[in-house]
CSV table of C-alpha atoms and ligand atoms in Angstrom, one decimal:
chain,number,residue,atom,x,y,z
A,1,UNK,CA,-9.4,-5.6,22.3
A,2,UNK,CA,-8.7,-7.3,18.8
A,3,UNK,CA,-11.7,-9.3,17.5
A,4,UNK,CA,-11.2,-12.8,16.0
A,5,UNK,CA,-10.0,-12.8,12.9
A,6,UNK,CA,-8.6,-16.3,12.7
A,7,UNK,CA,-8.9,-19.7,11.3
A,8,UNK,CA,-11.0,-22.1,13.3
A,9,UNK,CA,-12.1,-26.1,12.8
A,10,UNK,CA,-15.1,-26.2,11.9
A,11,UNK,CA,-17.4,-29.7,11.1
A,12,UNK,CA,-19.5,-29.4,8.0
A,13,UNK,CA,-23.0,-30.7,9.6
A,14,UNK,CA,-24.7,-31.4,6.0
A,15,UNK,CA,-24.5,-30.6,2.1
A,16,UNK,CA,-27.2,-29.5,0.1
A,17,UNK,CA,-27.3,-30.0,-3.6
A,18,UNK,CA,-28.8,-26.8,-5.0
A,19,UNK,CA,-28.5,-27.2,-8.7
A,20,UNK,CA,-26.0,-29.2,-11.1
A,21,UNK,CA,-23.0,-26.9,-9.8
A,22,UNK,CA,-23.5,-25.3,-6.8
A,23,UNK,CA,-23.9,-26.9,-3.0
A,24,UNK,CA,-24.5,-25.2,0.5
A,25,UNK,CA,-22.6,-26.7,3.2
A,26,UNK,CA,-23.9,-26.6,6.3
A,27,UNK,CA,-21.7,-25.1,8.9
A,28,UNK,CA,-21.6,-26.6,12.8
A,29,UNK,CA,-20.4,-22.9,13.8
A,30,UNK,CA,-22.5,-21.4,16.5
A,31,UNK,CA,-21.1,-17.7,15.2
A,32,UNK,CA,-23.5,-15.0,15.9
A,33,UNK,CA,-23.7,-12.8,12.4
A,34,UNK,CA,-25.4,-10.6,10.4
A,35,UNK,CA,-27.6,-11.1,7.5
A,36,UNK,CA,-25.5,-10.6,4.0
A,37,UNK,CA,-22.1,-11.2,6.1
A,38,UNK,CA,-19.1,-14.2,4.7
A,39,UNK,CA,-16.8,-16.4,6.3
A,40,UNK,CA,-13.5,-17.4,5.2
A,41,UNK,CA,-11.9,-20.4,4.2
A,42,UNK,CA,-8.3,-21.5,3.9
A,43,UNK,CA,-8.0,-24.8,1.4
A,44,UNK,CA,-6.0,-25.6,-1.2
A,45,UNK,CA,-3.2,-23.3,0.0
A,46,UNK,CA,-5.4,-20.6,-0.8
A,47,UNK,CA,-8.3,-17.9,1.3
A,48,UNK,CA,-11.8,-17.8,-0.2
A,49,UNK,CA,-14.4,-15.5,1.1
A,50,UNK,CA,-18.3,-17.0,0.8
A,51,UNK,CA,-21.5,-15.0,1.6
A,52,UNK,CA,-23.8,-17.1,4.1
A,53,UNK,CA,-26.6,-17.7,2.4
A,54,UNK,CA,-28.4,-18.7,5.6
A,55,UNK,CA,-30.5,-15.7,8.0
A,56,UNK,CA,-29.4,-15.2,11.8
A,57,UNK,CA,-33.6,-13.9,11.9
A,58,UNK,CA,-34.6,-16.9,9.7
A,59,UNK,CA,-32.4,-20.1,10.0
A,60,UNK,CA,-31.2,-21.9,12.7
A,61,UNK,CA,-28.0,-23.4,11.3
A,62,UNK,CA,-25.1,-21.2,9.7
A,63,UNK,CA,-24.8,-21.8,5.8
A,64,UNK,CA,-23.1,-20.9,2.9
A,65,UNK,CA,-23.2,-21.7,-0.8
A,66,UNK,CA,-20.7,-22.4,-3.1
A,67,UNK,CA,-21.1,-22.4,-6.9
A,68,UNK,CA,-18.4,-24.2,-9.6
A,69,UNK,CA,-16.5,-21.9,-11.6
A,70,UNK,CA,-14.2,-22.2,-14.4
A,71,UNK,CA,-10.6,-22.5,-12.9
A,72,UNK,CA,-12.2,-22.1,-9.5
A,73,UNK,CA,-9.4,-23.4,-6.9
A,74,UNK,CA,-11.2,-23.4,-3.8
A,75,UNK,CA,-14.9,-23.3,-4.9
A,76,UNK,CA,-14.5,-26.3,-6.9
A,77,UNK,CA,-12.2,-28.3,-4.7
A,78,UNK,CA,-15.3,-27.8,-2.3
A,79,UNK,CA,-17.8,-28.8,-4.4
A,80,UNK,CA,-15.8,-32.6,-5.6
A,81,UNK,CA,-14.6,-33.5,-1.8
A,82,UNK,CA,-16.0,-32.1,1.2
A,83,UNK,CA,-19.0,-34.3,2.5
A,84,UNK,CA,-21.0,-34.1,5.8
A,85,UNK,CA,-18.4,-35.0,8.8
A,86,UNK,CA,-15.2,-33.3,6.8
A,87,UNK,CA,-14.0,-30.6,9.2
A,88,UNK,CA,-12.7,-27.2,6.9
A,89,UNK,CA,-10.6,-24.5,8.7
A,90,UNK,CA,-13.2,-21.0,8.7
A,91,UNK,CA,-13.3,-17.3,9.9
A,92,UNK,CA,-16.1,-16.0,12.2
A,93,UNK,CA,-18.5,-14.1,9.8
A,94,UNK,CA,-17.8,-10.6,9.1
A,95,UNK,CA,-18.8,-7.9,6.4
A,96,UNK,CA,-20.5,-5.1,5.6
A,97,UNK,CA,-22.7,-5.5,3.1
A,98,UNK,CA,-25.7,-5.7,5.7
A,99,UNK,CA,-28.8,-4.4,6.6
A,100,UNK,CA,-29.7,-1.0,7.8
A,101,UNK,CA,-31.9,0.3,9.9
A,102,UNK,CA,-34.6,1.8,7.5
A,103,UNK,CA,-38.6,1.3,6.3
A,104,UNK,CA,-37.1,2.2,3.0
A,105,UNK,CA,-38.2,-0.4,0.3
A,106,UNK,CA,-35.1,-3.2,-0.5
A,107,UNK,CA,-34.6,-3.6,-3.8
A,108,UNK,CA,-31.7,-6.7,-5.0
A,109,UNK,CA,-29.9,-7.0,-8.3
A,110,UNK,CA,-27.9,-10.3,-8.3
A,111,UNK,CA,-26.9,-12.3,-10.9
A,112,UNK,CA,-26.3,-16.3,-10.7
A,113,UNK,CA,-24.5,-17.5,-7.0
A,114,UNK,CA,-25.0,-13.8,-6.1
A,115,UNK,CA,-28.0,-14.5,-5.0
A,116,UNK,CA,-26.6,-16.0,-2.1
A,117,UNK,CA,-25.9,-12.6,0.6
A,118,UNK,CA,-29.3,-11.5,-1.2
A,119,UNK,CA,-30.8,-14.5,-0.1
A,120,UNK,CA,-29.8,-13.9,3.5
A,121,UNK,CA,-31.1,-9.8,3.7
A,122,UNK,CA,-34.0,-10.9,1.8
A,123,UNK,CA,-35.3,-13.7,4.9
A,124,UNK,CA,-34.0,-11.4,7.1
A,125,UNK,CA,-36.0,-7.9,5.9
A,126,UNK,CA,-39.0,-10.3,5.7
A,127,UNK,CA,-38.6,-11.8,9.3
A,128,UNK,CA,-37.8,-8.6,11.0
A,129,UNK,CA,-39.4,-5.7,9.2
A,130,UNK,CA,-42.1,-4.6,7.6
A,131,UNK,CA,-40.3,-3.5,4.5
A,132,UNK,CA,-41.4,-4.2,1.0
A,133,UNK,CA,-38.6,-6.4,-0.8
A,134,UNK,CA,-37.9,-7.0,-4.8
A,135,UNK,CA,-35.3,-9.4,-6.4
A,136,UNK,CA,-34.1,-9.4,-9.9
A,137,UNK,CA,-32.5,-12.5,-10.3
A,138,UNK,CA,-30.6,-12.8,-13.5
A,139,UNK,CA,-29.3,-16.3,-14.8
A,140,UNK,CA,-28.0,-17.8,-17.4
A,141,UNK,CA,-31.2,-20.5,-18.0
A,142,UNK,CA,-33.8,-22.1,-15.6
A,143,UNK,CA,-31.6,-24.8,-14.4
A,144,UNK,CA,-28.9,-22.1,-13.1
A,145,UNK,CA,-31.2,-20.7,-10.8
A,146,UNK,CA,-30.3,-21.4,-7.4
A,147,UNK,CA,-33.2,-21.0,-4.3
A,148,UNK,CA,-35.7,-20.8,-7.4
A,149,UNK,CA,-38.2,-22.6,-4.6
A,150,UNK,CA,-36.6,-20.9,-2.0
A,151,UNK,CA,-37.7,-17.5,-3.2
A,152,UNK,CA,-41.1,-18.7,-4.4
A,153,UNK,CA,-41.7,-20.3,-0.9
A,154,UNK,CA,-41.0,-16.7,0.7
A,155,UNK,CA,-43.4,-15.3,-2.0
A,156,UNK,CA,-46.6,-17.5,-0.9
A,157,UNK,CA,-46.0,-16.4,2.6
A,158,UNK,CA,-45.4,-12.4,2.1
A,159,UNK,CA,-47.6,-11.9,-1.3
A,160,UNK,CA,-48.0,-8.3,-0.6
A,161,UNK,CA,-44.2,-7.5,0.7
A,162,UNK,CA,-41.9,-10.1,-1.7
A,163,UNK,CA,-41.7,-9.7,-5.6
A,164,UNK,CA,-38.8,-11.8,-7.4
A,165,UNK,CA,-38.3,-11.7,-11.0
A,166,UNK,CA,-36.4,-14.0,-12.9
A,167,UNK,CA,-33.7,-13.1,-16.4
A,168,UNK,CA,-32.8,-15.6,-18.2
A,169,UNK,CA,-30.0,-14.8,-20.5
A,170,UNK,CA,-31.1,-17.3,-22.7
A,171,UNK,CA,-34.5,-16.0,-23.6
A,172,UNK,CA,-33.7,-11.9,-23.6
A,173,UNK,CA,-29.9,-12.2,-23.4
A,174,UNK,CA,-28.0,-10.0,-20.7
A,175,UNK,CA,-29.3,-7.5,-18.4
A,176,UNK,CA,-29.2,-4.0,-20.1
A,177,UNK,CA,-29.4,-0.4,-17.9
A,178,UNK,CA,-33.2,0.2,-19.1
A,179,UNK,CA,-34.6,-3.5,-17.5
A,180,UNK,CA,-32.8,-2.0,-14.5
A,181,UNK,CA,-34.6,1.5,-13.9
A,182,UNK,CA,-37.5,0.2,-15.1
A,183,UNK,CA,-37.1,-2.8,-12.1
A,184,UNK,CA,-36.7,0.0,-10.3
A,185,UNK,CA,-39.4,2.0,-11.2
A,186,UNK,CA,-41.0,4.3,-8.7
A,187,UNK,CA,-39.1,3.0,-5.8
A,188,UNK,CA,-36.1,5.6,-6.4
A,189,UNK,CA,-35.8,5.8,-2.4
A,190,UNK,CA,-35.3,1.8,-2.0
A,191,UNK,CA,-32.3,0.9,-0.2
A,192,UNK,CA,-30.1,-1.0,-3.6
A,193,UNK,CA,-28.3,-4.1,-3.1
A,194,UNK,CA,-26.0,-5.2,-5.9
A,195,UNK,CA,-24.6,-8.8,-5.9
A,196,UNK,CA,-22.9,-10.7,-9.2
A,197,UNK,CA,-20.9,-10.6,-11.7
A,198,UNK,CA,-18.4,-7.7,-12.0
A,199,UNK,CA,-19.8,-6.8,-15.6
A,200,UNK,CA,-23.2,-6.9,-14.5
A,201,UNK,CA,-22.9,-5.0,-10.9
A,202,UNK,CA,-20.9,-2.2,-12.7
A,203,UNK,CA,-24.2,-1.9,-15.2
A,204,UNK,CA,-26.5,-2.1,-12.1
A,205,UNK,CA,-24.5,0.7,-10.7
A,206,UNK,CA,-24.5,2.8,-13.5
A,207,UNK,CA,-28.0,2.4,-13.8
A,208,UNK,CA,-29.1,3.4,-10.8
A,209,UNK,CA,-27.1,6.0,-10.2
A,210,UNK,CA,-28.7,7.9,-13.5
A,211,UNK,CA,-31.9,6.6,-12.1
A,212,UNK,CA,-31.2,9.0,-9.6
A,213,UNK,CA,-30.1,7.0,-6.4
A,214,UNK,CA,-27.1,8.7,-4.3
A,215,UNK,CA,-24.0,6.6,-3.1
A,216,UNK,CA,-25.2,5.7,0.1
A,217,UNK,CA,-28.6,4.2,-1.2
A,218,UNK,CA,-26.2,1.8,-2.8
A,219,UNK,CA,-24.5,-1.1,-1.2
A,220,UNK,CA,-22.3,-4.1,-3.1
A,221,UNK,CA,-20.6,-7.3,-2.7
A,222,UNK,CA,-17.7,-7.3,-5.1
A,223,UNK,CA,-15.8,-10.5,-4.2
A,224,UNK,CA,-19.1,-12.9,-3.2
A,225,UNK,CA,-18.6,-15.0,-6.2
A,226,UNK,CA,-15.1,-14.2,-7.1
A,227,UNK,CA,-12.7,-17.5,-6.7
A,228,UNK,CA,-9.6,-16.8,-9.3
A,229,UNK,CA,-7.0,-19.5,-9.0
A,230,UNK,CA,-3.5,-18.9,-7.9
A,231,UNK,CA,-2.4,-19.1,-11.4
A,232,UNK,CA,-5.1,-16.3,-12.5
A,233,UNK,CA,-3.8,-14.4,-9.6
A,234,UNK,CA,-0.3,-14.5,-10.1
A,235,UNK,CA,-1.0,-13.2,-13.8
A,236,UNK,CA,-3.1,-10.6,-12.6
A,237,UNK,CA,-0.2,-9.6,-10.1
A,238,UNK,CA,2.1,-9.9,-12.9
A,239,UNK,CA,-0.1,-7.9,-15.3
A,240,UNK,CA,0.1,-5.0,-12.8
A,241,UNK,CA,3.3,-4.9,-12.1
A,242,UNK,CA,4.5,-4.6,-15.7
A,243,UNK,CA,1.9,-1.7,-16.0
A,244,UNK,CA,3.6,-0.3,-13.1
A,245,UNK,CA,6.9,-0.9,-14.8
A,246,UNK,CA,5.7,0.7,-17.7
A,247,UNK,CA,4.5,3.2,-16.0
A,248,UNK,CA,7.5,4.1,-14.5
A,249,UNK,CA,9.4,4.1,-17.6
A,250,UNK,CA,7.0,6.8,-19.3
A,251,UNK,CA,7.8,8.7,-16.3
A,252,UNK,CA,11.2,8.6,-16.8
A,253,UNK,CA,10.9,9.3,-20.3
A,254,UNK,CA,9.1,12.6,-19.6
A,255,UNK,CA,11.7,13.2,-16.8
A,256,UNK,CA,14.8,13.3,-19.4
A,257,UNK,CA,12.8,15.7,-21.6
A,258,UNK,CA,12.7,18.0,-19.0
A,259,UNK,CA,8.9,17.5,-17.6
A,260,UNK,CA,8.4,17.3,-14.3
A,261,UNK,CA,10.9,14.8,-13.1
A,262,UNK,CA,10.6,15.5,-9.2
A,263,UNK,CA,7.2,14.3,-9.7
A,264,UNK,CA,8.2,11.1,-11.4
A,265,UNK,CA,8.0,7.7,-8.9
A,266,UNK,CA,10.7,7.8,-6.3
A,267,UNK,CA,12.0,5.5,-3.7
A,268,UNK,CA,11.4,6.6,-0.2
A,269,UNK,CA,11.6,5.2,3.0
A,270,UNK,CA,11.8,1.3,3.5
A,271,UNK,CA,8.7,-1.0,4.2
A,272,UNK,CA,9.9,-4.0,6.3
A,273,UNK,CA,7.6,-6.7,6.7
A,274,UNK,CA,7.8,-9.8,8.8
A,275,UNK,CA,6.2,-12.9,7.7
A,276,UNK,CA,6.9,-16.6,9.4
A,277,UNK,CA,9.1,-14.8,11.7
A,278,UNK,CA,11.6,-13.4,9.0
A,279,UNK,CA,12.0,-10.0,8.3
A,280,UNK,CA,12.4,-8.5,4.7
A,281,UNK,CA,12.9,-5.0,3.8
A,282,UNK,CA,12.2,-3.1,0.7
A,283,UNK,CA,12.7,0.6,-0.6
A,284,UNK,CA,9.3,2.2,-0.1
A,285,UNK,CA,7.3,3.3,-3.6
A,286,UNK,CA,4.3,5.9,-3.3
A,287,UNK,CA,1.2,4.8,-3.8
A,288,UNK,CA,1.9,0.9,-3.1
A,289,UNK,CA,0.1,-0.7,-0.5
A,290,UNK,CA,1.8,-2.7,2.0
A,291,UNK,CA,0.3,-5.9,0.7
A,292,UNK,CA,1.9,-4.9,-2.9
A,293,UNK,CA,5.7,-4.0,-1.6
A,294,UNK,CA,5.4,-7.4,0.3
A,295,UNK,CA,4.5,-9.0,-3.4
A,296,UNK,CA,7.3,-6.9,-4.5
A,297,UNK,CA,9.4,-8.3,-2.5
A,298,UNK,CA,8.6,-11.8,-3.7
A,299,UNK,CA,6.9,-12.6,-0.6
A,300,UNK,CA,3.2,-14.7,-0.8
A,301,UNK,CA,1.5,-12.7,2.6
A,302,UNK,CA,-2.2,-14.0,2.7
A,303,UNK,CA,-4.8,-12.1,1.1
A,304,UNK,CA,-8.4,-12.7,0.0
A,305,UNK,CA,-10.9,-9.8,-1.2
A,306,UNK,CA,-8.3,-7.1,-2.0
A,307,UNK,CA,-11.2,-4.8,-1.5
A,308,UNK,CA,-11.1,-4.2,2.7
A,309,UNK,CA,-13.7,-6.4,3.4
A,310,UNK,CA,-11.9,-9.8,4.9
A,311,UNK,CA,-9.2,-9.2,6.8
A,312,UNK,CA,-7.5,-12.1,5.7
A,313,UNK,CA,-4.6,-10.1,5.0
A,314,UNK,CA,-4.8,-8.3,8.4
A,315,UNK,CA,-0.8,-7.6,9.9
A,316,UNK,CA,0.5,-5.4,12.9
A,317,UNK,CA,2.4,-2.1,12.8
A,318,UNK,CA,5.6,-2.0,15.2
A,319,UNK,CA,6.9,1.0,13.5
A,320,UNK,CA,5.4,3.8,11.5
A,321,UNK,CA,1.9,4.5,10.8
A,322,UNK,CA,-0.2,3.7,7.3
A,323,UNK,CA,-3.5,4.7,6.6
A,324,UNK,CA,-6.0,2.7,5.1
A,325,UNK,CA,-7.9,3.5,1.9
A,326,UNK,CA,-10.9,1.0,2.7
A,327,UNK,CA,-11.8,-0.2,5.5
A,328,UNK,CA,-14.8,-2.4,5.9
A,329,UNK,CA,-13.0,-4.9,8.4
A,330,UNK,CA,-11.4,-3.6,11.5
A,331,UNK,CA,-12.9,-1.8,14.1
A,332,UNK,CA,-11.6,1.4,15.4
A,333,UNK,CA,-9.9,0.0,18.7
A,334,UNK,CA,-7.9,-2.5,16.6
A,335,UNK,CA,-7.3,0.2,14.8
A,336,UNK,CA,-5.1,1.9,17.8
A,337,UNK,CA,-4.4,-1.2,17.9
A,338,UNK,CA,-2.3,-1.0,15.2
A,339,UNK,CA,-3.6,-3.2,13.6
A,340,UNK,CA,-3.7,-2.8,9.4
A,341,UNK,CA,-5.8,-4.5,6.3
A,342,UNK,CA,-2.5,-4.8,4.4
A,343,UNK,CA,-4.0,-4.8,0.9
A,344,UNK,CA,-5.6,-1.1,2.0
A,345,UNK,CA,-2.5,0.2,3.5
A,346,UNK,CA,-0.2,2.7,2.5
A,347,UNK,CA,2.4,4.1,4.5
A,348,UNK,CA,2.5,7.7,5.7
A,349,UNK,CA,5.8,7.3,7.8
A,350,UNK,CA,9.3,7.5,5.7
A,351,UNK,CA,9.8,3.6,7.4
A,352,UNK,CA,7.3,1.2,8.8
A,353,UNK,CA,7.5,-2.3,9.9
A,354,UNK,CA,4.6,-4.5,9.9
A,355,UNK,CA,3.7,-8.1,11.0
A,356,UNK,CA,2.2,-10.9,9.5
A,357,UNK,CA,0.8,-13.3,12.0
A,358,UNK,CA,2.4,-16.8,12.0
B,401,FES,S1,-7.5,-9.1,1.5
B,401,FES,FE1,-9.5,-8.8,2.3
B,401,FES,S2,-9.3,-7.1,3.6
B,401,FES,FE2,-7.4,-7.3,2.6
């Protein structure tokens, strides 16, 4: 049976001004979820994944926070006009970048509103285990910092399990690999949760994988904070496709000097996609996910994370099979379901058909 992976009214119960540009709206949602999970939100024409920052073990209400970003459609269309009262339209939570069960230490790298799944393991390690837990928060200056009392609150009560130490970019500059391992330090069989921005997570990474720590020690939250405006995204989509033009061109270059022109791109098979009850069909390319041949054929199918994780851009198979390069979303019976991430999809069939939900 197909979970719920739809849009639903939901009443915003209260908003809490965290610092100068970021909020937490209080959600009237009586989801069950796990700590370090999002929800989704369709505004502004657009889908916006946000972390909860609020604990299933720790808080009674559902919450997520929202910071202002520059050229941030949805975030900052939150942040000027939704008040207590305004009803938005929401997923139910879901995600992977949770918990597991372990005694292993937790140790959290996040950087400015990524603090906000970190937020949620953080109360919920502390409420439910006896784990030791350490935060390195990194902002830009004080007044960036958001849950600054938050955190220190959690500190009086677990002294011996709860360390949190704040960067300021402003007093030592930005994060470097050697104020990560040495964070680190001795606790080289902590459980690693990454949560920021994309420059800083891939130095977190880095780091600790020289400091020794294997891929599955390692969990992270790509998208949390992302909120790129239509515009940005188009350009972005536009950016790749002329790389994949390009591409394409150097391939056929090598092909008329002789090299290896069977292995140049080819057009096999035809992707058909149905979206608001029309059907459009176009010649399949290799290593295109469904999501891109439905850009391609100038179609706008929803889409959020791009990384697995949301299943905003979730569509049936009626024909053909795909396999999925991520998937962090669907369960298995949806699965044989036939049910697909499009942005992870690409087809292994010569045709296949898939469905976009109206
Ligand atoms: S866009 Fe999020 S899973 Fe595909």
């Amino acid at each position: 049976m197909a979970r719920d992976h739809g849009f639903h009214p939901v009443r915003i119960t209260r908003v809490v001004e965290e610092t100068a540009d970021a909020r937490t709206f209080v959600l009237d949602a009586p989801w069950p979820y796990r700590a370090g999970q999002f929800v989704t939100f369709r505004a502004c024409g657009a889908l916006r994944s946000y972390s909860m920052s609020s604990s299933p073990d720790a808080d009674g209400e559902l919450m997520t926070t929202v910071k202002r970003v520059p050229g941030g459609l949805v975030s900052n269309w939150m942040l000027d006009n939704l008040a207590a009262g305004d009803v938005v339209e929401v997923t139910r939570p879901a995600g992977v970048f949770c918990l597991r069960d372990t005694s292993a230490p937790l140790v959290a790298f996040c950087g400015g509103s990524g603090v906000t799944p970190i937020l949620s393991l953080v109360k919920s390690a502390l409420a439910t285990t006896r784990r030791r837990v350490r935060v390195l928060l990194a902002n830009r200056d004080a007044d960036a910092i958001i849950f600054r009392s938050v955190l220190a609150e959690l500190g009086e009560r677990h002294p011996d399990r709860l360390e949190v130490h704040h960067h300021l970019d402003v007093l030592s500059d930005f994060v470097t690999e050697t104020q990560i391992r040495n964070f680190v330090n001795a606790d080289t069989h902590a459980d690693f949760y990454i949560c920021g921005p994309a420059p800083f997570m891939d130095l977190t990474e880095r780091a600790l994988r020289e400091h020794g720590a294997g891929a599955d020690q390692i969990f992270v939250e790509r998208f949390g904070s992302a909120d790129a405006s239509p515009a940005e995204q188009a350009e972005q989509h536009e950016q790749a496709e002329h790389d994949e033009q390009a591409e394409q061109g150097r391939a056929a270059d090598d092909g008329a000097s002789g090299d290896a022109a069977a292995d140049g791109p080819r057009e096999d098979g035809t992707v058909t996609i149905v979206l608001k009850g029309k059907k459009h069909a176009v010649p399949q390319h290799p290593g295109e996910t469904l999501l891109q041949s439905a850009r391609r054929a100038g179609l706008a199918p929803p889409f959020s994370c791009e990384a697995g994780n949301c299943a905003t851009c979730i569509a049936q198979i009626t024909a053909g099979e795909a396999k999925m390069r991520v998937n962090n979303a669907l369960d298995d019976d949806e699965v044989a379901e036939g049910l697909i991430l499009t942005c992870q999809g690409e087809p292994v069939s010569a045709d296949i058909t898939v469905v976009y939900e109206d």
